[in-house]
Short mmCIF file of C-alpha atoms and ligand atoms in Angstrom, two decimals:
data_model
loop_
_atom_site.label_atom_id
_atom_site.label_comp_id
_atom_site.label_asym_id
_atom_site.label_seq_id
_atom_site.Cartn_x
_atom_site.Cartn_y
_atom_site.Cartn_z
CA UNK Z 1 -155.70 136.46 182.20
CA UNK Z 2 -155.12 134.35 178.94
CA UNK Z 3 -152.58 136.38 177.08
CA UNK Z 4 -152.16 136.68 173.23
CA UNK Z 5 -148.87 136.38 171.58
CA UNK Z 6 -148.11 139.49 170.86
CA UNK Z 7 -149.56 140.98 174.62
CA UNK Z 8 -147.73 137.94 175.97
CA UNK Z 9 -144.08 139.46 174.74
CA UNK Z 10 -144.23 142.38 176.38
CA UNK Z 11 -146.19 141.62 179.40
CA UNK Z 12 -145.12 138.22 180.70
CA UNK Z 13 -142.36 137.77 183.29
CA UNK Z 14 -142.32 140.97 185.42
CA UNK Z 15 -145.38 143.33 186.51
CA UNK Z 16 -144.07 146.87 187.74
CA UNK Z 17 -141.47 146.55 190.27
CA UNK Z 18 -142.87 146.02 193.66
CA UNK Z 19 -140.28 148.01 195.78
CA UNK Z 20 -139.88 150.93 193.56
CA UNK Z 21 -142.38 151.01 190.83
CA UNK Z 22 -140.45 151.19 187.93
CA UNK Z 23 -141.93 149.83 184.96
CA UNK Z 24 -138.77 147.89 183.53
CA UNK Z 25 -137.89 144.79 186.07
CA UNK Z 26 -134.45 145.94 187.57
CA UNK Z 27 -130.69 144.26 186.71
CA UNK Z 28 -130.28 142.21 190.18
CA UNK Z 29 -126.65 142.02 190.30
CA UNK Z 30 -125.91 140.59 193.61
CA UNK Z 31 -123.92 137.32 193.70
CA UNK Z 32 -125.56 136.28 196.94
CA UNK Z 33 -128.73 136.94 199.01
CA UNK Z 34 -129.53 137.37 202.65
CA UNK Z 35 -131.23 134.57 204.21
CA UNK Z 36 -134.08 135.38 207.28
CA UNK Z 37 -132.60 132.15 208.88
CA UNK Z 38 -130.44 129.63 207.77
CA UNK Z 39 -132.55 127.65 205.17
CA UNK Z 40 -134.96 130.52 204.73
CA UNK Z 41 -134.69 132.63 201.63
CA UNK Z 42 -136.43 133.22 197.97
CA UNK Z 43 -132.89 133.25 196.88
CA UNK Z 44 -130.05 131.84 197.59
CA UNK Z 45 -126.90 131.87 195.47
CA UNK Z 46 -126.98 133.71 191.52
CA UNK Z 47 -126.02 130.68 189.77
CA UNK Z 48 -128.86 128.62 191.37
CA UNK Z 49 -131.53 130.88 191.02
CA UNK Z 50 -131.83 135.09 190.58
CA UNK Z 51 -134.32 137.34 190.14
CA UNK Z 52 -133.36 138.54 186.74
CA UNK Z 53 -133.06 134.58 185.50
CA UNK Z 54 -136.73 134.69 186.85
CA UNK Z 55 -138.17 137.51 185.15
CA UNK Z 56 -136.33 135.47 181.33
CA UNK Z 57 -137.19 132.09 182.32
CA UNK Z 58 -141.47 133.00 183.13
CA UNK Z 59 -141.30 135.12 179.76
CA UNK Z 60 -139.49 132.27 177.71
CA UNK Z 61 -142.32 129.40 179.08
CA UNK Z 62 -144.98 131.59 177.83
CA UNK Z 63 -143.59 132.72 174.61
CA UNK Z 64 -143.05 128.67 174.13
CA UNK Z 65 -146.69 127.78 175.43
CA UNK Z 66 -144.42 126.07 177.68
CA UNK Z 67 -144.69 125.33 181.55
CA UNK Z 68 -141.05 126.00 182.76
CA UNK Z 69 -138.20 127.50 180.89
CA UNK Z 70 -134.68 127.37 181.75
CA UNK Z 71 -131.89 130.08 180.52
CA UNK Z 72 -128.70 129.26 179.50
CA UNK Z 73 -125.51 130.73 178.53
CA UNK Z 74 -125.59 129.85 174.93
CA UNK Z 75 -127.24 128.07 172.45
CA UNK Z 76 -124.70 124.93 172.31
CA UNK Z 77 -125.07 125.15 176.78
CA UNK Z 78 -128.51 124.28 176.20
CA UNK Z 79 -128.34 121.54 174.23
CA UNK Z 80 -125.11 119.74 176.21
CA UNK Z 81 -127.98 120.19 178.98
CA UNK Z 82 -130.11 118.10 177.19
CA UNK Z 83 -127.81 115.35 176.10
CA UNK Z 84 -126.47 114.83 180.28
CA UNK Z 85 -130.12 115.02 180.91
CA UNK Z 86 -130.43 111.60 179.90
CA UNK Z 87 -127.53 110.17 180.88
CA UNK Z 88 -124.68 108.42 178.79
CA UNK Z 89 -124.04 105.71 176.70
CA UNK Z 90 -127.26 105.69 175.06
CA UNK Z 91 -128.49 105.95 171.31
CA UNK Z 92 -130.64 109.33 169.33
CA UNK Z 93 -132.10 109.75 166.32
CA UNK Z 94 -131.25 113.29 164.91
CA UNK Z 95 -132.57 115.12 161.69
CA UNK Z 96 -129.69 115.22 159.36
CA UNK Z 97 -128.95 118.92 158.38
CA UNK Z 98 -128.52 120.36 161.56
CA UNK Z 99 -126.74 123.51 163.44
CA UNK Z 100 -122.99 122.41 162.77
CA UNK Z 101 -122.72 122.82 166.29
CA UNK Z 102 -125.01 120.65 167.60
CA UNK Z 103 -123.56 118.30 165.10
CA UNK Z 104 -120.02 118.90 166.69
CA UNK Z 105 -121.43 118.07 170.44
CA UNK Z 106 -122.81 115.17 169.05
CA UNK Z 107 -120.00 113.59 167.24
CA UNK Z 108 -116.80 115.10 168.72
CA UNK Z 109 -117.68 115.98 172.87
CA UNK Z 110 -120.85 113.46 173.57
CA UNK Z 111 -118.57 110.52 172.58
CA UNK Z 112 -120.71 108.17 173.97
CA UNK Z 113 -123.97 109.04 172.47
CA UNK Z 114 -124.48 107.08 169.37
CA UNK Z 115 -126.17 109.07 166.69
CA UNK Z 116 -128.19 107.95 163.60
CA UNK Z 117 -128.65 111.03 161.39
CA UNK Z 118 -131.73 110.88 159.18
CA UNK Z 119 -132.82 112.94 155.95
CA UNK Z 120 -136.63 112.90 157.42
CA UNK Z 121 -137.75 114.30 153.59
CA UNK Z 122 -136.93 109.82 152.47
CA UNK Z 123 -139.64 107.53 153.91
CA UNK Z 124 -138.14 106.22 157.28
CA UNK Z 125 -138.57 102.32 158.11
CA UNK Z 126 -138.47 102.80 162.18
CA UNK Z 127 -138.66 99.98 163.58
CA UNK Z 128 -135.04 99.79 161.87
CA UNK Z 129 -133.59 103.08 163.37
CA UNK Z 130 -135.02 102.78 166.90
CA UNK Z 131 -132.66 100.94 169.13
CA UNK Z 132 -133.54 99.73 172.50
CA UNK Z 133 -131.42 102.24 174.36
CA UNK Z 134 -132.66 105.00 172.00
CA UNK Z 135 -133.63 108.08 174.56
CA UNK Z 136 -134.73 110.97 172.16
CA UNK Z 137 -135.67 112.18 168.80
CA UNK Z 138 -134.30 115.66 168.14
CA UNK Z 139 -135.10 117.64 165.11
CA UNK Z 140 -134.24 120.77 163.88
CA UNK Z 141 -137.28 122.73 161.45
CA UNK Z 142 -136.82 125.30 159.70
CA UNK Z 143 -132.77 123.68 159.36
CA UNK Z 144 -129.87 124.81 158.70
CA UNK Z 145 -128.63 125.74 156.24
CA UNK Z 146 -131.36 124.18 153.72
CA UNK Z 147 -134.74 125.17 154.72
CA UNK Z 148 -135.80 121.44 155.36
CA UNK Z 149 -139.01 121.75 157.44
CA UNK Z 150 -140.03 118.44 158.80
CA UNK Z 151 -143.97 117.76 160.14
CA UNK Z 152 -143.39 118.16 163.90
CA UNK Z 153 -146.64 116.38 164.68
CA UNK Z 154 -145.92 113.46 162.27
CA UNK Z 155 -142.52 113.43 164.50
CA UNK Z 156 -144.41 113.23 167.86
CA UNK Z 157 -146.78 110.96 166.65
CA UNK Z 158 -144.46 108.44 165.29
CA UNK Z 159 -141.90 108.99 168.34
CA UNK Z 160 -144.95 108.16 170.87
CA UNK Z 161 -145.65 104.75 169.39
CA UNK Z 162 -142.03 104.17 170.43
CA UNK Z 163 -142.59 106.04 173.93
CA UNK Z 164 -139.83 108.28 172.99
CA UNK Z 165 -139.49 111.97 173.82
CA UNK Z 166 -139.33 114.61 170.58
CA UNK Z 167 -136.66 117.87 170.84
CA UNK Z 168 -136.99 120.43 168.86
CA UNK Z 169 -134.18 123.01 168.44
CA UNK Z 170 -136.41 126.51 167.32
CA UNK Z 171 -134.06 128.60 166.89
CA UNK Z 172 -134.50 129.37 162.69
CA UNK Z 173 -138.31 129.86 163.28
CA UNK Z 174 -138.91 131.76 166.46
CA UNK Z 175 -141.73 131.16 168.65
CA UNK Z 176 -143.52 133.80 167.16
CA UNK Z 177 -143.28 131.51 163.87
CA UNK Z 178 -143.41 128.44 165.55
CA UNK Z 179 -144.41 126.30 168.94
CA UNK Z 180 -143.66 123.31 168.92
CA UNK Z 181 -144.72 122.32 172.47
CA UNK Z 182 -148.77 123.20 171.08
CA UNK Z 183 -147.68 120.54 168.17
CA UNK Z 184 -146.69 118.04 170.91
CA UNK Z 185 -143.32 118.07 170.92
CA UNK Z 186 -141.65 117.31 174.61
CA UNK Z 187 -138.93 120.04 174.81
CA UNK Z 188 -137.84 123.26 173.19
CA UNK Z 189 -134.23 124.34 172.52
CA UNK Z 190 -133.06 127.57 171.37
CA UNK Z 191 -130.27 129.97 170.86
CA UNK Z 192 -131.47 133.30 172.24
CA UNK Z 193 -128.21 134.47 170.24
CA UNK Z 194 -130.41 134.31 167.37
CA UNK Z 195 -134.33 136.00 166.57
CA UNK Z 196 -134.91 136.11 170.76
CA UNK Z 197 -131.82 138.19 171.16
CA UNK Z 198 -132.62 139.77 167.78
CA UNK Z 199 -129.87 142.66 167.61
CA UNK Z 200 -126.60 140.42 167.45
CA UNK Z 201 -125.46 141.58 170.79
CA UNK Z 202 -126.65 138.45 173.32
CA UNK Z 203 -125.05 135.02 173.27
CA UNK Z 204 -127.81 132.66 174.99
CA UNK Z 205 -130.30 129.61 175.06
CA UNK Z 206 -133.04 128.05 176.82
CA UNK Z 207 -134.81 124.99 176.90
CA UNK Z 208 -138.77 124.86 177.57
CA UNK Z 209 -140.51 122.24 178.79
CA UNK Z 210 -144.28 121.35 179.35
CA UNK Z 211 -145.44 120.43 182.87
CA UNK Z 212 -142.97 117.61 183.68
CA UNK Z 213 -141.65 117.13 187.56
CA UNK Z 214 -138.54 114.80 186.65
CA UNK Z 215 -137.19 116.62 183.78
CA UNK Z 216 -138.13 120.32 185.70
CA UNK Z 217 -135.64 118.72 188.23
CA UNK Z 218 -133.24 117.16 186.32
CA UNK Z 219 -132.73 120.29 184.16
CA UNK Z 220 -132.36 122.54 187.00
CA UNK Z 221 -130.27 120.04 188.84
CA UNK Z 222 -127.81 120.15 186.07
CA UNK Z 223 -128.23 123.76 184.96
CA UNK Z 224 -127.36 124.75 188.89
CA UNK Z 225 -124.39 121.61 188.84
CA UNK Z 226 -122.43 122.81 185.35
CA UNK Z 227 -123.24 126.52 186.18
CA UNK Z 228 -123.14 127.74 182.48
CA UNK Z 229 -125.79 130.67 183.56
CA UNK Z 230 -126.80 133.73 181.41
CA UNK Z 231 -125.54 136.79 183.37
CA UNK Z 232 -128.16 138.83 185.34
CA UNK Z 233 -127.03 141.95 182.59
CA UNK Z 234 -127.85 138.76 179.53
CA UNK Z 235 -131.07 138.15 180.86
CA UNK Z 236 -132.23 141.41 181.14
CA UNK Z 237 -130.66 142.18 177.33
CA UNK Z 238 -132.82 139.36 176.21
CA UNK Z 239 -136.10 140.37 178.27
CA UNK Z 240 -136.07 143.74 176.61
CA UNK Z 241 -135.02 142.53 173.22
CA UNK Z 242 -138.29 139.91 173.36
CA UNK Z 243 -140.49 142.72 173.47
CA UNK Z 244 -139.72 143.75 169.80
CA UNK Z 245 -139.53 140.04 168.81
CA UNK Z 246 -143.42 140.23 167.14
CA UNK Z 247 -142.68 143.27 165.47
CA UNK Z 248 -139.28 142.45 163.96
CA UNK Z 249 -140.56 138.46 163.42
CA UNK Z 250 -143.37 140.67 161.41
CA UNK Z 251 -140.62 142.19 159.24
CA UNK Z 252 -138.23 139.59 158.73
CA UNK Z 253 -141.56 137.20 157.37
CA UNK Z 254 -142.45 139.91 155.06
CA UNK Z 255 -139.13 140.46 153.71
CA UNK Z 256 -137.74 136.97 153.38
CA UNK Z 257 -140.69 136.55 151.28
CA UNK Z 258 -139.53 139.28 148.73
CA UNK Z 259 -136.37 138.78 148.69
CA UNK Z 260 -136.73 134.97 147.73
CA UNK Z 261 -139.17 135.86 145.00
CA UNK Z 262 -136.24 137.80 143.79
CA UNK Z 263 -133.55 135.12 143.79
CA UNK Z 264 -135.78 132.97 142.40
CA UNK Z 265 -137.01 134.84 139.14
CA UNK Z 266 -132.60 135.71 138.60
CA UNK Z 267 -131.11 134.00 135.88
CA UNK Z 268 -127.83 133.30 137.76
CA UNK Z 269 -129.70 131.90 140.94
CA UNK Z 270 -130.01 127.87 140.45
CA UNK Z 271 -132.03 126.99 143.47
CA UNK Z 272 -133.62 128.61 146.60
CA UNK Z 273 -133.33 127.23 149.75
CA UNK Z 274 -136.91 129.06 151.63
CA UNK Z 275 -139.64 127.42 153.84
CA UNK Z 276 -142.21 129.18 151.03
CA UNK Z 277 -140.19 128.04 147.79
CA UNK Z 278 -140.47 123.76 147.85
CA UNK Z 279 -144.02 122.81 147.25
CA UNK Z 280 -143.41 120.00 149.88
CA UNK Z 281 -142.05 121.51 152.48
CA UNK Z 282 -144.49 125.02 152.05
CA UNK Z 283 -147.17 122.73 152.67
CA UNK Z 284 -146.12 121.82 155.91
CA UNK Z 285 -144.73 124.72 157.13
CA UNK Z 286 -148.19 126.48 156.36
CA UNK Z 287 -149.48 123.98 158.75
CA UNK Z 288 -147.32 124.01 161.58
CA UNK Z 289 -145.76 127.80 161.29
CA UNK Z 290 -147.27 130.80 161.22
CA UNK Z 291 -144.71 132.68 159.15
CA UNK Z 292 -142.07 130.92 157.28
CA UNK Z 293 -139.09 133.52 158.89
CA UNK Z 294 -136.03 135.72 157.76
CA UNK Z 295 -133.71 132.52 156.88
CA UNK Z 296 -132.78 131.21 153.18
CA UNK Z 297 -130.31 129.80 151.39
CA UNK Z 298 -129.14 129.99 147.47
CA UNK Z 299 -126.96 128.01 144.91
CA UNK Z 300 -125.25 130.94 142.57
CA UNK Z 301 -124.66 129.57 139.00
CA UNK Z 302 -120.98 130.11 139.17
CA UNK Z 303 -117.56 128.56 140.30
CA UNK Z 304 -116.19 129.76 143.85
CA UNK Z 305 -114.15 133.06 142.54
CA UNK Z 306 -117.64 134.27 141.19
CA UNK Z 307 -119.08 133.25 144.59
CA UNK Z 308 -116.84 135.96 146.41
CA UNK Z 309 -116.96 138.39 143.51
CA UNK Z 310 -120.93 138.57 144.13
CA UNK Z 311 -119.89 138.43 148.51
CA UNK Z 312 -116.72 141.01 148.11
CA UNK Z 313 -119.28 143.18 146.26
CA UNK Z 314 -122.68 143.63 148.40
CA UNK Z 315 -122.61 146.72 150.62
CA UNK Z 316 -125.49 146.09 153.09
CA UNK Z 317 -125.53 142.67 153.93
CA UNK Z 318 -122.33 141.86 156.02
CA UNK Z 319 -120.37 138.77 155.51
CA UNK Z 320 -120.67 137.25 159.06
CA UNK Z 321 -121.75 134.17 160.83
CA UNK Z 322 -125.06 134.21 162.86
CA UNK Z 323 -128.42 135.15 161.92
CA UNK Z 324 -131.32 136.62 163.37
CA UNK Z 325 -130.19 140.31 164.17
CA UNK Z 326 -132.57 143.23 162.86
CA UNK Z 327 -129.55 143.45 160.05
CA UNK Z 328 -129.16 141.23 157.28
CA UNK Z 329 -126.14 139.19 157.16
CA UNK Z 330 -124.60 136.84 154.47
CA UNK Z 331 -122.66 133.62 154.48
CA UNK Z 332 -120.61 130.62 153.05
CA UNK Z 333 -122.32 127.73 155.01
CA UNK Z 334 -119.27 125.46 153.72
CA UNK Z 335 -116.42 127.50 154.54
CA UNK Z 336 -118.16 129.10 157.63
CA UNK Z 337 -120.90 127.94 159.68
CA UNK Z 338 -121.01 124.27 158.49
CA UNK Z 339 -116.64 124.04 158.22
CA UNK Z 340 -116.38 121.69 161.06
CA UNK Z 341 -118.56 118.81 159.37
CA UNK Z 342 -116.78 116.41 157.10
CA UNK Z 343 -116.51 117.35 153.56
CA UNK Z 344 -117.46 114.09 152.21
CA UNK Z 345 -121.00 114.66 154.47
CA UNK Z 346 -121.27 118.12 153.66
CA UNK Z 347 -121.33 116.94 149.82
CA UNK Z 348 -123.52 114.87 150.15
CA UNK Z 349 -126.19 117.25 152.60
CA UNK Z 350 -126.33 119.68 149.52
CA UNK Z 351 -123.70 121.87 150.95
CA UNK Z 352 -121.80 123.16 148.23
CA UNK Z 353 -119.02 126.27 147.27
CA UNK Z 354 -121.82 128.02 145.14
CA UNK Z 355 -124.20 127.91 148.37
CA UNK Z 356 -124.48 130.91 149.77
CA UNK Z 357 -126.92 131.74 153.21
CA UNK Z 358 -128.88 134.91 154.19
CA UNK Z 359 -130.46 136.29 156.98
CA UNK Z 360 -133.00 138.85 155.85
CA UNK Z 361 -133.20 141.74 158.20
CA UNK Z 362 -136.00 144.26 158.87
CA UNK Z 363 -134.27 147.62 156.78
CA UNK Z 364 -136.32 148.22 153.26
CA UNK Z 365 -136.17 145.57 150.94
CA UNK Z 366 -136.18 147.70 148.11
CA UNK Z 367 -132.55 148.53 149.52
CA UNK Z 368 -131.50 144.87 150.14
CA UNK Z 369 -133.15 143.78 146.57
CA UNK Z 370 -131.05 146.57 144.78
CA UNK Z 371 -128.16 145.40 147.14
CA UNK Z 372 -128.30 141.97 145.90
CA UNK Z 373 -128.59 143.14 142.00
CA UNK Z 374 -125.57 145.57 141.34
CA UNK Z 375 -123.86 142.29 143.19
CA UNK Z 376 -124.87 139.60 141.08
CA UNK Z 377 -124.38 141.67 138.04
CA UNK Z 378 -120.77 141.63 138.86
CA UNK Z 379 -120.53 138.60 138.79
C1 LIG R 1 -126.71 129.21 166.76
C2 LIG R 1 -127.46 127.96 166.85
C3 LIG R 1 -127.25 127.07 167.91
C4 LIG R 1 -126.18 127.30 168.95
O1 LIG R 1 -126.44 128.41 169.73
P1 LIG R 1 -125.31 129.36 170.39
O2 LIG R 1 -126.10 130.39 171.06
O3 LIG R 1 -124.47 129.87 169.27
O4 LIG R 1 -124.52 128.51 171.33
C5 LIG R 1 -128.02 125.93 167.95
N1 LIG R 1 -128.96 125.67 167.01
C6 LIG R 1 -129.17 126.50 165.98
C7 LIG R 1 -130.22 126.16 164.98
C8 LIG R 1 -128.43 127.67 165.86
O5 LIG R 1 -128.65 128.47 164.82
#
């Protein structure tokens, strides 16, 4: 049966249990499974392959409009996957304001990957950025921590003439928001950590793939070989926390929406960093997303001692990395979440001391608007 998004979230992975009945798939903790004969099992080994991995990985290929998922451990396990996935010594292009993370693999661990970072908003001459060992495009949309959203088809369609896989890390939009895989894009990376986890308690990622033997292989090959596996206890977590994801993905569009309309009518707010806010970018996002998500960043017309007055003084968003969880949570992309990128690149991304990032969460936004006032009226 051809499932809808919403039926798909709940339903896909795991029918009632066969043995018992129970309508929640069980936790299979076992390390190890018996074998009818020696060569002759379902499953072999937990790290290889378990039945609660199972249950995740079938629900995160449909979610994805994917063909095969696999789980990881965390977001960053994920994307190191990727990267030995095509070897070494070998050239990307990569969307400039990205996770600092991913930045951090990139430039400080995958030493022999050579990087070209590009702002994909400037008009991109190709044929000069494509090298001859260049293996993939990867982009990041919605990013992080300024809202860029770059046209994921325009990416694919542009990467094909150059017969060059495109990645897409989908972590700020969500499936529910977002599937890239329908837009053409090769492979999907997420942190589960994030709106797939969706209550701040799960450290995780995936990658999705369409239909594709040598990558299917290659992924599980190396996801088996490095081992870094979410636990069967993880992947359950995450299974039950998907279930919500439409309804909370529901919330966190509707109040992201308000709350930017906010900052952006408040005299000490310069700029607004929102999918919906830059006429540019809002017109492809309402092309290629179906809800522009719960993320947003702000510039605060003061110096950095007003910055953590108006921080010091908001009661329900909590100053904390991280994003995604059904609570909202503030921070100080250049102190914080973006700290380990050079400060001479940071300046010249946009990332300043007055920028400040939310993650709108799903309690009333009459309570997280008021929040946000008697704060910046301390200022
Ligand atoms: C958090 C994050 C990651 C890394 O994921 P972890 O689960 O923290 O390892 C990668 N990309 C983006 C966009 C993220 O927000």
């Amino acid at each position: 049966m051809k499932k809808k998004f919403n039926t798909k979230v709940i339903h896909s992975g795991h029918g009632p249990d066969k043995e018992t009945g129970a309508v929640m798939p069980p936790i299979h903790l076992s390390s190890t499974f018996k074998q009818m004969e020696p060569g002759n099992f379902e499953y072999e080994y937990a790290r290889t392959k378990n039945p609660s991995r199972d249950v995740l990985e079938k629900l995160l290929a449909q979610i994805e409009s994917g063909d095969k998922a696999f789980a990881f451990a965390s977001g960053m396990s994920a994307i190191n996957t990727v990267c030995d996935l095509f070897g070494t010594n070998y050239h990307i292009v990569c969307s400039d304001d990205v996770y600092g993370g991913t930045r951090r693999l990139f430039d400080k661990v995958k030493s022999n990957i050579d990087v070209t970072y590009i702002d994909f908003d400037k008009n991109i001459n190709w044929n000069d950025e494509i090298k001859e060992n260049t293996k993939f495009i990867w982009i990041e949309t919605p990013s992080n921590p300024l809202m860029k959203i770059i046209d994921i088809k325009n990416t694919v369609n542009i990467a094909s003439e150059f017969k060059l896989p495109v990645i897409c890390d989908n972590t700020f939009a969500s499936p529910y928001n977002q599937r890239p895989l329908e837009l053409g894009a090769d492979m999907v990376v997420s942190s589960s950590t994030k709106y797939l986890g969706g209550h701040s308690d799960i450290v995780g990622g995936s990658i999705v793939i369409k239909e594709n033997k040598e990558y299917a292989e290659k992924i599980s090959f190396i996801q088996n070989a490095v081992g870094a596996v979410p636990s069967p206890f993880d992947c359950y977590l995450l299974t039950r926390s998907i279930k919500t994801l439409s309804v909370r993905m529901k919330q966190h569009n509707e109040n992201a929406i308000a709350v930017s309309n906010y900052l952006s009518n408040h005299p000490k707010i310069e700029k607004v960093f929102f999918p919906g806010t830059d006429k540019r970018h809002k017109e492809i996002a309402e092309k290629q997303m179906d809800g522009f998500g719960g993320m947003m960043s702000f510039v605060i017309d003061s110096d950095i001692n007003g910055v953590k007055t108006f921080l010091k003084n908001l009661n329900l968003f909590t100053l904390a990395e991280s994003l995604g969880g059904v609570e909202s949570l503030i921070e100080h992309p250049a102190i914080m979440t973006h700290a380990s990128i050079d400060p001479s690149i940071r300046e010249k991304l946009g990332i300043s001391e007055a920028l400040l990032r939310i993650s709108v969460g799903i309690e009333d936004v009459d309570d997280l608007i008021s929040d946000l006032d008697q704060a910046l009226s301390k200022i």
